[in-house]
C-alpha positions as MATLAB code, in Angstrom:
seq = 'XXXXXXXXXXXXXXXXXXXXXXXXXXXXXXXXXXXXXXXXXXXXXXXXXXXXXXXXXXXXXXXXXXXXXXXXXXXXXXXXXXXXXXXXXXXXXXXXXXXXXXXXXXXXXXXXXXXXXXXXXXXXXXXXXXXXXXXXXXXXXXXXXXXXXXXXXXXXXXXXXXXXXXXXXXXXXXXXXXXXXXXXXXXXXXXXXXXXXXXXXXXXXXXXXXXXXXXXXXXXXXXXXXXXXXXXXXXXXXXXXXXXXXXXXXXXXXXXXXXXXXXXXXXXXXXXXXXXXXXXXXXXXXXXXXXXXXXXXXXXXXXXXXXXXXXXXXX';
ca = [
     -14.499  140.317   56.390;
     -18.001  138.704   55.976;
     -16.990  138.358   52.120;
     -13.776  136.437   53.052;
     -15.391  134.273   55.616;
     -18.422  133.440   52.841;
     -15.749  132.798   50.485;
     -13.387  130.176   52.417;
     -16.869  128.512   53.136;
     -17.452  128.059   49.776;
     -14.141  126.736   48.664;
     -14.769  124.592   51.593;
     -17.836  123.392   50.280;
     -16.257  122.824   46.993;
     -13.674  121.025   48.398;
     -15.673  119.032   50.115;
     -18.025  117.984   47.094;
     -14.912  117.102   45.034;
     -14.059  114.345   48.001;
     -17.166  113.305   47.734;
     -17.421  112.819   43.776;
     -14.066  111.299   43.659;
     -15.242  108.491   46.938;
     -18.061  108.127   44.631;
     -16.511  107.273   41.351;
     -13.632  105.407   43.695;
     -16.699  103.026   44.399;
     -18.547  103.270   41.344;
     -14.969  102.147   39.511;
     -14.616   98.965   41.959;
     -18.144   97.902   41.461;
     -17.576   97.841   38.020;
     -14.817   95.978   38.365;
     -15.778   93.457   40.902;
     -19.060   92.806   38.353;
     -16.307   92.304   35.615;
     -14.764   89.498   37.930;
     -17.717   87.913   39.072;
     -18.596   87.838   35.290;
     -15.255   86.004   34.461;
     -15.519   83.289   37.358;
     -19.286   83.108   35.833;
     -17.770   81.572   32.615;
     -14.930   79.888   33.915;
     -17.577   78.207   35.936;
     -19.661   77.441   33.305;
     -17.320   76.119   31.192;
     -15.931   74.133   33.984;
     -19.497   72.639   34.578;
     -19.868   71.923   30.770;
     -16.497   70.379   31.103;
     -17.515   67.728   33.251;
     -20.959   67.269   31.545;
     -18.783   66.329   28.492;
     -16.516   64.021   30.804;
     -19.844   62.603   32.242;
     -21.469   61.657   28.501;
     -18.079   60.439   27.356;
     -17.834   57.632   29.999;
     -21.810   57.040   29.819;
     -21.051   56.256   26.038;
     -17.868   54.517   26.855;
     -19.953   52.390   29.312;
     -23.142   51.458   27.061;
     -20.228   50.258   24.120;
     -18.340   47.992   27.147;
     -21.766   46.517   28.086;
     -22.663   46.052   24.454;
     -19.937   43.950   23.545;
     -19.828   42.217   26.494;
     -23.407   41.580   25.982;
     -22.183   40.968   22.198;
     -19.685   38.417   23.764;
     -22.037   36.767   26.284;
     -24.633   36.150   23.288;
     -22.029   34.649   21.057;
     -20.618   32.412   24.018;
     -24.518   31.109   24.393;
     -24.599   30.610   20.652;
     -21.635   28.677   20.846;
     -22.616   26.512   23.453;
     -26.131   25.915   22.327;
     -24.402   25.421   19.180;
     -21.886   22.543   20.922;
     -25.060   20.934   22.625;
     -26.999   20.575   19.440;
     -23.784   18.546   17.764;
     -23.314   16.455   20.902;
     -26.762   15.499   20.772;
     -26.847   14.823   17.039;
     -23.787   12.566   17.571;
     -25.234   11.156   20.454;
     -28.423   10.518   18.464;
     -26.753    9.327   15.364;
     -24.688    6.904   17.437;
     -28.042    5.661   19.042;
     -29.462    5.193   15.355;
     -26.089    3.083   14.494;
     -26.175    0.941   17.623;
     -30.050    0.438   16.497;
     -29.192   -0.518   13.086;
     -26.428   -2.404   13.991;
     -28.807   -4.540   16.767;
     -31.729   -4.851   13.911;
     -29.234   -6.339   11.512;
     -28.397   -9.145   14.453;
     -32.024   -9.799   14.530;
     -32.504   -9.755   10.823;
     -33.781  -13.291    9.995;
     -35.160  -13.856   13.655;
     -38.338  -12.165   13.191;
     -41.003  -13.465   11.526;
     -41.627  -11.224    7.997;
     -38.451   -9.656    7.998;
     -36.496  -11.630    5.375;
     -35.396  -10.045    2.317;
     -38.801   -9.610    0.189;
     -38.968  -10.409   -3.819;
     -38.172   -7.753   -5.964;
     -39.914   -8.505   -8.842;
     -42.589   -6.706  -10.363;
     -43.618   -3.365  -12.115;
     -43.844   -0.296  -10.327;
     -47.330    0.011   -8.347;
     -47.833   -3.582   -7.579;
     -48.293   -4.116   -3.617;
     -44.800   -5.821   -1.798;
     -46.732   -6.539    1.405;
     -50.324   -7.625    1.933;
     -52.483   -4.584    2.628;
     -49.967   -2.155    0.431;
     -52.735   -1.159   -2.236;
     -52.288   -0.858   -5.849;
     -51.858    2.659   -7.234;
     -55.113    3.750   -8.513;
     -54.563    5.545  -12.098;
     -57.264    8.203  -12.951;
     -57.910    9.356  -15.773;
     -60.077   12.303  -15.205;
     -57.615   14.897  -13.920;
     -56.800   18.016  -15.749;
     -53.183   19.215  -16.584;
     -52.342   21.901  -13.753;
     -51.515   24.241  -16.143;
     -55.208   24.904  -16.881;
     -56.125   25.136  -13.037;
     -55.712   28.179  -11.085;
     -53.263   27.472   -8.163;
     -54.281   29.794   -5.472;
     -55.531   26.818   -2.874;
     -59.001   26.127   -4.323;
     -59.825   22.159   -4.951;
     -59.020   21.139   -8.301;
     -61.611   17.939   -7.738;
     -64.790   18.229   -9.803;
     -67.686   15.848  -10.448;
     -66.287   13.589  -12.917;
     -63.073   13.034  -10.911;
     -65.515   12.134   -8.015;
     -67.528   10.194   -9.945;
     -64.682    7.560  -11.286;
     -63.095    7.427   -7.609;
     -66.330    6.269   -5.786;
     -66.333    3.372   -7.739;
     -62.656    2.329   -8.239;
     -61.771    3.418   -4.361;
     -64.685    1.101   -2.698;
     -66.894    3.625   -1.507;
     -69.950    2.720    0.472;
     -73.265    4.097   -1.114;
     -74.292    5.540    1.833;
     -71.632    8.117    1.869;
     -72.334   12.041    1.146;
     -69.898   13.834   -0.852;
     -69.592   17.704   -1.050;
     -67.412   19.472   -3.538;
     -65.735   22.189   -1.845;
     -66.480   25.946   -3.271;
     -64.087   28.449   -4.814;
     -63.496   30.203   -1.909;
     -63.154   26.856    0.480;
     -60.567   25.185    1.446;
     -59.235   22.460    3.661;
     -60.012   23.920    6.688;
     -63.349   25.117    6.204;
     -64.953   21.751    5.649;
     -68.816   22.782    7.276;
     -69.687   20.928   11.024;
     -70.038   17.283   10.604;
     -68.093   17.058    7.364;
     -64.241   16.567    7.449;
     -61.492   17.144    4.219;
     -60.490   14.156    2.317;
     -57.089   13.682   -0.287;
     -57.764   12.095   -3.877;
     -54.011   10.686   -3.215;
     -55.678    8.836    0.500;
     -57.343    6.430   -1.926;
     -55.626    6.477   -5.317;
     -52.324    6.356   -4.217;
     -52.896    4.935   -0.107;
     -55.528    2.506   -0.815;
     -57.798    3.635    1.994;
     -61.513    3.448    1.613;
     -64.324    4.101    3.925;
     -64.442    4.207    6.662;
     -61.272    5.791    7.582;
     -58.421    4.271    9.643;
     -59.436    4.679   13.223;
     -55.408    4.715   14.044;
     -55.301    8.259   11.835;
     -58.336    9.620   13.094;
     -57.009    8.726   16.813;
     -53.234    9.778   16.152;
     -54.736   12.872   14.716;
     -57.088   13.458   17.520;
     -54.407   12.844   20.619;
     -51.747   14.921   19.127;
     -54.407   17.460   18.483;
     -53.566   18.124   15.267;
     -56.820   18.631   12.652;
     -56.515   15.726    9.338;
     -56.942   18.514    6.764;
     -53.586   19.365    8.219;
     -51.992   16.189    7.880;
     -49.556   15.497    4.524;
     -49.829   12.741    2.328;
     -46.886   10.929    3.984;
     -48.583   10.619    7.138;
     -50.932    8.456    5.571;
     -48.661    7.001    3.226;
     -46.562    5.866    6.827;
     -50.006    4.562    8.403;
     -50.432    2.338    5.726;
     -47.498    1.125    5.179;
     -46.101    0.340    8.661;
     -49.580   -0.968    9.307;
     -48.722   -3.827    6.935;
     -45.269   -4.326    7.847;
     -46.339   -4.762   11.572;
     -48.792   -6.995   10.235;
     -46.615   -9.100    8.508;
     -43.762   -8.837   11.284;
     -46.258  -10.159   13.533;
     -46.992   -7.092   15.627;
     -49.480   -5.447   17.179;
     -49.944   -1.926   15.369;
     -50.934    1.149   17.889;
     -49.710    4.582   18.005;
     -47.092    4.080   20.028;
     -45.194    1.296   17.254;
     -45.901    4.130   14.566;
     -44.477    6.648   16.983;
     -42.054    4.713   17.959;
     -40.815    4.591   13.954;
     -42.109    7.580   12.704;
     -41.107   11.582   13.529;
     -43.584   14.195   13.395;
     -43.191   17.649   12.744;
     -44.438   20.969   11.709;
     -43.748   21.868    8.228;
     -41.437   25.090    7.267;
     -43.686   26.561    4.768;
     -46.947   28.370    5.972;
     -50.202   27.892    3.227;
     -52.198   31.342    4.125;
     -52.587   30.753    8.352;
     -51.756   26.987    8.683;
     -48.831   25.069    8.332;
     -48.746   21.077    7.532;
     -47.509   18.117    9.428;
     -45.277   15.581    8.318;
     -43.495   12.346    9.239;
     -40.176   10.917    8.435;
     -39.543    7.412    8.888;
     -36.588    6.280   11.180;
     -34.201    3.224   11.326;
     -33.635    3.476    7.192;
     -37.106    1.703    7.035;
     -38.137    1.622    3.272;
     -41.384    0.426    1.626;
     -39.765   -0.207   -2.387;
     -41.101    1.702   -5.394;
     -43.613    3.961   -4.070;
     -43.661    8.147   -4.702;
     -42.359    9.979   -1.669;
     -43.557   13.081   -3.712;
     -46.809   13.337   -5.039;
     -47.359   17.014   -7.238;
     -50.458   19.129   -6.844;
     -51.667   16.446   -3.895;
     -52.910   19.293   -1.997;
     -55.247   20.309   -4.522;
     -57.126   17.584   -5.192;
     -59.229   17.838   -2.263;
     -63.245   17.024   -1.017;
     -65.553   17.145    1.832;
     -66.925   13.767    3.474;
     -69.726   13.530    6.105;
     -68.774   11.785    9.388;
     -71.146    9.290    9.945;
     -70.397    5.785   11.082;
     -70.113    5.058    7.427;
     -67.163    7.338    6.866;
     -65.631    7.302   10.208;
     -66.354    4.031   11.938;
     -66.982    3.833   15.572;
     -65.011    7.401   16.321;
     -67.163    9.468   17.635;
     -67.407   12.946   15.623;
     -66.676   15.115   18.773;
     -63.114   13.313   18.601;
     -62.461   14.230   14.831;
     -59.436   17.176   14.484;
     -61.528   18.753   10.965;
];
């Protein structure tokens, strides 16, 4: 009897620890596959996310390419407007120049000095009183045997023949400039000089107090200057003179336009002038080659610059 009841406990028992394996793999089983789903919505999500991180960089990049052309479009619509305003203002300018012409030719005759001038003559020989003569040297070498690298070409014996021929007082001091000098490094208290001022200009010393003054008040240094700013001193000096006027810097102004050159020599650029109203001077060079070469250092002193006081000299 004990046996049976011992038994039926036991089958009881095993019964029992069947349930309890099968409840267990029951949950183990839905674990497993609740972890499968939660693995699945784990991609779907992330895939959703990187969805619309690829939506969001799409429209970023479709938003920078709108607001480059626009910007694309807004700079060409300046372009074309600055563009517009330049030609109106050229026209406008030109029509000035033609109204200017047009009023000058009335007054042709009216003026004292302004009455067709004789033609005759070889080329060189002054038009107007206080146009120079074109000194010719003789003493210059052919370029070709000169290094070009912005050095002076000028040497004693080409100083030597100008003193004399230009007019210079024998009080001045000369200084040849070294190899490694150059327009702009004339020493304190000497300024740069052109060959072409005298030889071609007819200036002498001292120096025209309206260049050293234009020079000074537009602050621009003389070894900067081009030939055809003095050429245009001279020259509209003597017209004025021989119209009658008074010459300043506002008449040359007034005729002239100065700029800054296009081309840069090492760290500087040039100045030059163009004359306005088609105002002419007859059969003198508007180009002179190698100019800038033929170069030398003066010392201010009151013979070489007057009354100008050296602290107002642009070297």
């Amino acid at each position: 009897m004990r046996l049976c009841l011992h038994f039926l406990m036991d089958c009881a028992f095993l019964l029992k620890s069947c349930h309890i394996v099968e409840e267990v793999r029951a949950k183990v089983g839905l674990g497993f596959m609740i972890l499968l789903m939660w693995d699945n919505n784990h991609k779907k999500e992330k895939e959703y996310v990187d969805v619309i991180q690829a939506d969001a960089a799409e429209a970023h990049r479709r938003k920078a390419a709108e607001e480059a052309l626009e910007a694309e479009r807004v700079a060409d619509r300046t372009d074309r407007e600055e563009a517009e305003r330049a030609a109106d203002q050229a026209d406008r300018r030109a029509a000035a120049e033609r109204a200017e012409r047009a009023r000058q030719r009335k007054l042709k005759g009216a003026i004292p000095g302004t009455s067709p001038l004789p033609t005759e003559g070889t080329s060189g020989q002054a038009r107007l009183k206080g146009i120079p003569d074109v000194i010719k040297m003789s003493g210059c070498p052919a370029p070709a045997k000169l290094t070009d690298d912005g050095r002076s070409w000028m040497s004693r014996e080409i100083l030597l023949e100008l003193i004399p021929r230009a007019g210079f007082p024998d009080s001045l001091e000369f200084r040849l400039p070294e190899a490694h000098e150059r327009p702009y490094d004339a020493p304190p208290g000497w300024m740069c000089v052109y060959e072409c001022m005298f030889t071609e200009f007819g200036m002498s010393f001292p120096l025209s107090p309206m260049l050293l003054r234009f020079a000074a008040e537009r602050d621009v240094p003389t070894s900067h200057l081009t030939h055809g700013v003095i050429r245009y001193i001279v020259f509209t000096e003597a017209l004025a003179k021989a119209a009658g006027f008074t010459f300043d810097r506002l008449l040359f102004e007034h005729v002239t336009d100065l700029r800054t050159g296009s081309m840069w020599e090492r760290d500087f650029k040039r100045f030059h002038t163009t004359m306005k109203y088609d105002i002419v001077f007859g059969n003198y060079r508007n180009k002179i080659h190698w100019w800038k070469n033929y170069f030398f250092f003066v010392k201010i002193c009151r013979a070489s610059v007057g009354k100008i006081k050296a602290d107002q000299i642009k070297t």
